CSV table of C-alpha atoms in Angstrom, one decimal:
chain,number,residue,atom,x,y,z
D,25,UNK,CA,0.0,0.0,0.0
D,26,UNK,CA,2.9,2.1,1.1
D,27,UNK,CA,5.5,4.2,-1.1
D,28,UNK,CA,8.5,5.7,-0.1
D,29,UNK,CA,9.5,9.9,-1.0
D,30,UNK,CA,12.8,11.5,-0.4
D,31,UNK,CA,12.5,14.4,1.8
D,32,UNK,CA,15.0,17.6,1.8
D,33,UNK,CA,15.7,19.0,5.3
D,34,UNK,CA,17.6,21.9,6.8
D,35,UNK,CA,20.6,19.2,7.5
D,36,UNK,CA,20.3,16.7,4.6
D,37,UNK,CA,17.9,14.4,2.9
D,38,UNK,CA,15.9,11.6,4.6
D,39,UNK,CA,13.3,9.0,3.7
D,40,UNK,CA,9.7,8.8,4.7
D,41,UNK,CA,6.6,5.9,4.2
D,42,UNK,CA,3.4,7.2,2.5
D,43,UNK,CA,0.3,5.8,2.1
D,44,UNK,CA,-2.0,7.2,0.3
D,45,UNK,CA,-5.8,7.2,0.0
D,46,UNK,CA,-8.4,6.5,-2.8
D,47,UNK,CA,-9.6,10.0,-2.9
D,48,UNK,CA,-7.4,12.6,-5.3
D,49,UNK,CA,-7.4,15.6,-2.7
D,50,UNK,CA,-7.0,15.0,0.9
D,51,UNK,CA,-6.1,16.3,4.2
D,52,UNK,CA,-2.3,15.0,5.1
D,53,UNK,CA,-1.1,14.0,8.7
D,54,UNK,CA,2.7,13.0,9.6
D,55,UNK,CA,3.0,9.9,11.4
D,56,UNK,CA,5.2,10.7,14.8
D,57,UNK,CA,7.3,7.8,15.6
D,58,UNK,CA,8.0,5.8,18.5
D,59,UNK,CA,11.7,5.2,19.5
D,60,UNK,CA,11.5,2.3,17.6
D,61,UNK,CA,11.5,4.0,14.3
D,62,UNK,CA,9.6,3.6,11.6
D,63,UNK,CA,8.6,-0.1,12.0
D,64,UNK,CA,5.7,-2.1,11.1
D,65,UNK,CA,3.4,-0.2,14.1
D,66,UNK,CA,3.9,3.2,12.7
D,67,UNK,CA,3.3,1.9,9.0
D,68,UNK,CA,-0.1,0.4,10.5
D,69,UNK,CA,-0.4,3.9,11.3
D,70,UNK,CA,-0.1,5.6,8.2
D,71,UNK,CA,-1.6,2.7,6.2
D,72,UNK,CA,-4.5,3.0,8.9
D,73,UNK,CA,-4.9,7.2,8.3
D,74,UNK,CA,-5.2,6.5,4.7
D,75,UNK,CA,-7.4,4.1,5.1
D,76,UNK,CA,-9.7,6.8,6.8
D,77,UNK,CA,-9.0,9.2,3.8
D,78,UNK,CA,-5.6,10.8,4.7
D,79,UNK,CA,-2.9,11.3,2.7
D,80,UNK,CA,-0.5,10.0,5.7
D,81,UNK,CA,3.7,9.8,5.9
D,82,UNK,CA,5.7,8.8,8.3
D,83,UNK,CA,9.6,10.6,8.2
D,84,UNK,CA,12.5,8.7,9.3
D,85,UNK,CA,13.8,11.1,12.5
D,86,UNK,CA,16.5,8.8,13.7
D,87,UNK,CA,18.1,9.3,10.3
D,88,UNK,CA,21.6,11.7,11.7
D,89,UNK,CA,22.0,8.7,14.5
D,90,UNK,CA,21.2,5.5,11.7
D,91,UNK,CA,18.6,5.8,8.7
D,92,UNK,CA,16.0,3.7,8.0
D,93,UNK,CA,15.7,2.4,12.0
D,94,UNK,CA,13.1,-0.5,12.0
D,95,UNK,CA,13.2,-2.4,15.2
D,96,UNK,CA,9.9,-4.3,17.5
D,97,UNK,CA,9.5,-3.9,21.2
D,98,UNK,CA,9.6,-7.7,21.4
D,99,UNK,CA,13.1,-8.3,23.1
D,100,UNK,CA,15.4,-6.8,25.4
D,101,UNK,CA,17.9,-6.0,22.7
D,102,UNK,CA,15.9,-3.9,20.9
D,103,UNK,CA,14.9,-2.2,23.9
D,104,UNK,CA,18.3,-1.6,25.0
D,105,UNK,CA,18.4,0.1,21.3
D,106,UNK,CA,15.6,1.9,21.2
D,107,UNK,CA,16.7,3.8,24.6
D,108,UNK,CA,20.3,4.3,23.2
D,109,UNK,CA,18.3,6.2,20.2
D,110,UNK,CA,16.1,8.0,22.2
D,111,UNK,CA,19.2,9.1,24.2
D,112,UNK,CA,21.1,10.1,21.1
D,113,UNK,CA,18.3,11.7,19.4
D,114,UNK,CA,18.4,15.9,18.6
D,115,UNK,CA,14.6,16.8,20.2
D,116,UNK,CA,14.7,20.6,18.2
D,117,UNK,CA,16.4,18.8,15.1
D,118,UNK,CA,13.5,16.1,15.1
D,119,UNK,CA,10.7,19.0,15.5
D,120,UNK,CA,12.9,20.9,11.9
D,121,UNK,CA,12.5,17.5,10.1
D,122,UNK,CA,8.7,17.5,11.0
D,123,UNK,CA,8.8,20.9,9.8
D,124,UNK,CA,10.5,19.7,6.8
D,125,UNK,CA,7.9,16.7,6.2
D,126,UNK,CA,5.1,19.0,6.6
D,127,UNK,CA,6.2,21.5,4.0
D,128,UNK,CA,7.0,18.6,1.8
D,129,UNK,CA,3.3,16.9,2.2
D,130,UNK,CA,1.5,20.1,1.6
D,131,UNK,CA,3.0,20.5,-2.0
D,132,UNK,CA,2.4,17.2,-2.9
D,133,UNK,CA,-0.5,16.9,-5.7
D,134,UNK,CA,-2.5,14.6,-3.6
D,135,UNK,CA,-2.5,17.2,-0.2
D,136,UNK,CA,-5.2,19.9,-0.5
D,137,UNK,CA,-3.6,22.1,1.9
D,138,UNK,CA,-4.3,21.3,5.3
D,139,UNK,CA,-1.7,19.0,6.8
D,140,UNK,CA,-2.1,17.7,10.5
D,141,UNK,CA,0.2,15.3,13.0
D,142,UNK,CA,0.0,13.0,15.2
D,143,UNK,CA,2.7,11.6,17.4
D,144,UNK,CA,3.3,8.4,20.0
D,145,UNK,CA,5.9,8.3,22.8
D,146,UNK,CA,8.9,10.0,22.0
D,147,UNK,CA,6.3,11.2,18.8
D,148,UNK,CA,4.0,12.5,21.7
D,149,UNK,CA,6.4,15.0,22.8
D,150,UNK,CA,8.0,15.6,19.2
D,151,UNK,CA,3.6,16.6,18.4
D,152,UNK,CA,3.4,18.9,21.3
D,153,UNK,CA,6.7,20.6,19.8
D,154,UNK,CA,5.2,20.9,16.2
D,155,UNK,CA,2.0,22.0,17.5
D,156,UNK,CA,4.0,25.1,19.4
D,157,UNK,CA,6.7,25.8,16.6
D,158,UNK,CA,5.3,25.0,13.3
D,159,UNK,CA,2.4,25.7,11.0
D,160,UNK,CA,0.5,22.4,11.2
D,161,UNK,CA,-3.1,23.0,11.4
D,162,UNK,CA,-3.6,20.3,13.9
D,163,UNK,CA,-1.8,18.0,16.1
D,164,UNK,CA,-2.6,15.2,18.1
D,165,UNK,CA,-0.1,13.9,21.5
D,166,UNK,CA,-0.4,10.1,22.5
D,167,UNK,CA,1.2,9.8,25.8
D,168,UNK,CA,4.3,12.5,25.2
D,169,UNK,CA,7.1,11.9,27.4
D,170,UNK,CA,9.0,14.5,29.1
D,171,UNK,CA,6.1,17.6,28.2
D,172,UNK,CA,6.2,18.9,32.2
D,173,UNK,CA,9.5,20.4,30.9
D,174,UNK,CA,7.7,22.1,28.0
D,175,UNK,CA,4.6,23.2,28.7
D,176,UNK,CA,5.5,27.0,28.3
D,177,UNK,CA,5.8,26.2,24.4
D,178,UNK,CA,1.9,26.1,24.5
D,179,UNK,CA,1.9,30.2,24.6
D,180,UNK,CA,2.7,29.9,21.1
D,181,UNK,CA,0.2,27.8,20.6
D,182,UNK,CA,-2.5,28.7,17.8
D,183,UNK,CA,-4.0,25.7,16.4
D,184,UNK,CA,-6.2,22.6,17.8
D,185,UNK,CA,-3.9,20.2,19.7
D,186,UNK,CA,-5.3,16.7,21.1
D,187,UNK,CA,-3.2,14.9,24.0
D,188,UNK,CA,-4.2,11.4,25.4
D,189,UNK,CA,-2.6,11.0,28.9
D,190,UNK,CA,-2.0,7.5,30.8
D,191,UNK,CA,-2.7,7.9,34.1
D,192,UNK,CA,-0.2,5.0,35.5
D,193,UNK,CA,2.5,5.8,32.5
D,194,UNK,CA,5.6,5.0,34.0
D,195,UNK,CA,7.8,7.6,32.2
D,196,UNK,CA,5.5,10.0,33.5
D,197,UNK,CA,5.0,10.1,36.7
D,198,UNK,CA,1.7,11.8,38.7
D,199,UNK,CA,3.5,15.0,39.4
D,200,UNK,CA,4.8,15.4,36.2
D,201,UNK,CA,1.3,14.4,34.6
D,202,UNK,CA,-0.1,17.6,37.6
D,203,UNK,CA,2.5,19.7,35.7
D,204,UNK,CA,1.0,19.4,32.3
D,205,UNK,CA,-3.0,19.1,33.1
D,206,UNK,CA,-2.0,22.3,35.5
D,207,UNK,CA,-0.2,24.2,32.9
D,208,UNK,CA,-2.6,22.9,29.8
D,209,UNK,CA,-6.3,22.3,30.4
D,210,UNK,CA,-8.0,25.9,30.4
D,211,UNK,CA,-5.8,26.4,27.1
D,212,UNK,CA,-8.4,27.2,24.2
D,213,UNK,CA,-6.7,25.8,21.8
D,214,UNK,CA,-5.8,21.9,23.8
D,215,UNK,CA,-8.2,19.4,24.6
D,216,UNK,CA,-6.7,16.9,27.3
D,217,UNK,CA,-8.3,12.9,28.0
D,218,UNK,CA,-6.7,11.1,30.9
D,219,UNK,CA,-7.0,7.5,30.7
D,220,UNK,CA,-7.1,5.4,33.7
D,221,UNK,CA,-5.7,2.5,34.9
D,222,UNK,CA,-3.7,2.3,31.6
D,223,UNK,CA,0.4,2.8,31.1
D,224,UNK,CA,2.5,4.3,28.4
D,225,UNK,CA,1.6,3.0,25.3
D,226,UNK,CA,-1.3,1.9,25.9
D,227,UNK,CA,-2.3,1.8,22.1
D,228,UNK,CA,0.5,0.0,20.7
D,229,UNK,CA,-1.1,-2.9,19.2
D,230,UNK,CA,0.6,-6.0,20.3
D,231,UNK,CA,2.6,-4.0,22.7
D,232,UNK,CA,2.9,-5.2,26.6
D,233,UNK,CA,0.6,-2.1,28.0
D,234,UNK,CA,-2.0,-2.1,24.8
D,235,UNK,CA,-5.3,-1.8,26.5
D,236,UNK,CA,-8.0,-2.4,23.6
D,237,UNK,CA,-10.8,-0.1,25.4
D,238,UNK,CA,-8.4,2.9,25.8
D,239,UNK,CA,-7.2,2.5,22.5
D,240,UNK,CA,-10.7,2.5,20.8
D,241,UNK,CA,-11.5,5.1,22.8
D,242,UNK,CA,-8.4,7.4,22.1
D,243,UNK,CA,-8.3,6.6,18.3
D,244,UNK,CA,-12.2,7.5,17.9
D,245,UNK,CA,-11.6,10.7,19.8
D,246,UNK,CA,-8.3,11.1,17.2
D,247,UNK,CA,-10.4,10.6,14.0
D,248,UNK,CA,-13.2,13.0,15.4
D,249,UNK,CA,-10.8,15.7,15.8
D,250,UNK,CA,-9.2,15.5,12.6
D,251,UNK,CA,-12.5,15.1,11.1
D,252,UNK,CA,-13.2,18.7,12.9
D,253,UNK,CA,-10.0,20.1,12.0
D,254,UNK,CA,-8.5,19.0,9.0
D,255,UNK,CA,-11.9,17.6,7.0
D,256,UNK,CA,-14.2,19.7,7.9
D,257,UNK,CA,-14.5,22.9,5.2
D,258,UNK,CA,-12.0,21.7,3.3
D,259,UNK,CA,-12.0,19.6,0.1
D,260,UNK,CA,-12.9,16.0,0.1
């Protein structure tokens, strides 16, 4: 279903999946991935968004550290990897590349303009970032990680953002999740759901925290808001 398209960045070029949908003109969202990279979850992903009517791609960001990075969360080496990436990856060179993939997207002859993002995990934070610093129309934050360091972003904030919060995540801890609901619920522009009795990732298909109800829930609540933001007034 998917394709591949070179993107040119600030820093270099780097690759990206696209899926695209049966319809000629379409909203576009960028896939946000985890610290996995862009593995067979965050194709679902953009195959999935497509599949709704989206014209969806997913940018390599761990392309300075090693392109085309495409490991599972199924064993304890590739955990151990995926942390080494997250440690080595360039948070305000990731949130340029978005940037980068967004500008890219919204020339593309399928895009009609609008161009929206969504973001898991490491993604969560990286949405939060391009919802602050960049001109996406809308943005959606799956469980961000390390956000109670950058909620003052969100005074820059001018377009719709959706976050979905774990309530037991364990790379956010209750006072860091108090931080963010403090700093970020009256915001006009944020919508916040907290999800209990689920942990990070909690929407990862297949993953060890996936919690069917809570994803259901969140991804309904995702679609609904893009329908709002990116769908509706625009061209089908």
């Amino acid at each position: 279903m998917g394709e591949r398209t070179t993107i040119t960045g600030k820093d270099g070029t780097f690759e990206a999946y696209v899926a695209r949908p049966s319809a000629a003109s379409a909203p576009a969202v960028v896939v946000i991935q985890e610290i996995f990279g862009v593995n067979q979850v965050m194709r679902d992903v953009t195959d999935g968004l497509a599949g709704q009517g989206y014209l969806a791609i997913c940018p390599d960001l761990f392309w300075r550290i090693e392109p085309g990075i495409d490991i599972t969360d199924r064993t304890e080496a590739e955990w151990k990897r995926a942390f080494e990436l997250f440690n080595a990856f360039d948070v305000e060179a990731g949130v340029t590349d978005i940037a980068a993939t967004i500008a890219h997207i919204r020339k593309d002859a399928g895009c009609n303009g609008k161009v929206g993002d969504v973001g898991f995990c490491l993604g969560g934070q990286l949405a939060f970032l391009t919802a602050c610093r960049t001109d996406a129309d809308a943005s959606v934050s799956y469980y961000g990680v390390g956000l109670e360091n950058r909620v003052a972003e969100a005074e820059k904030l001018t377009h719709p953002l959706l976050m979905h919060i774990a309530e037991e995540d364990q790379f956010v801890p209750r006072p860091a999740q108090a931080v963010i609901l403090a700093a970020l619920k009256d915001h006009p522009q944020i919508e916040v759901h907290t999800y209990a009795g689920c942990d990070h990732a909690f929407a990862r298909e297949g993953g060890e925290h996936f919690n069917a109800e809570a994803a259901k829930l969140a991804n309904g609540r995702t679609l609904q808001f893009f329908e709002r933001t990116l769908k509706a007034g625009g061209q089908d």
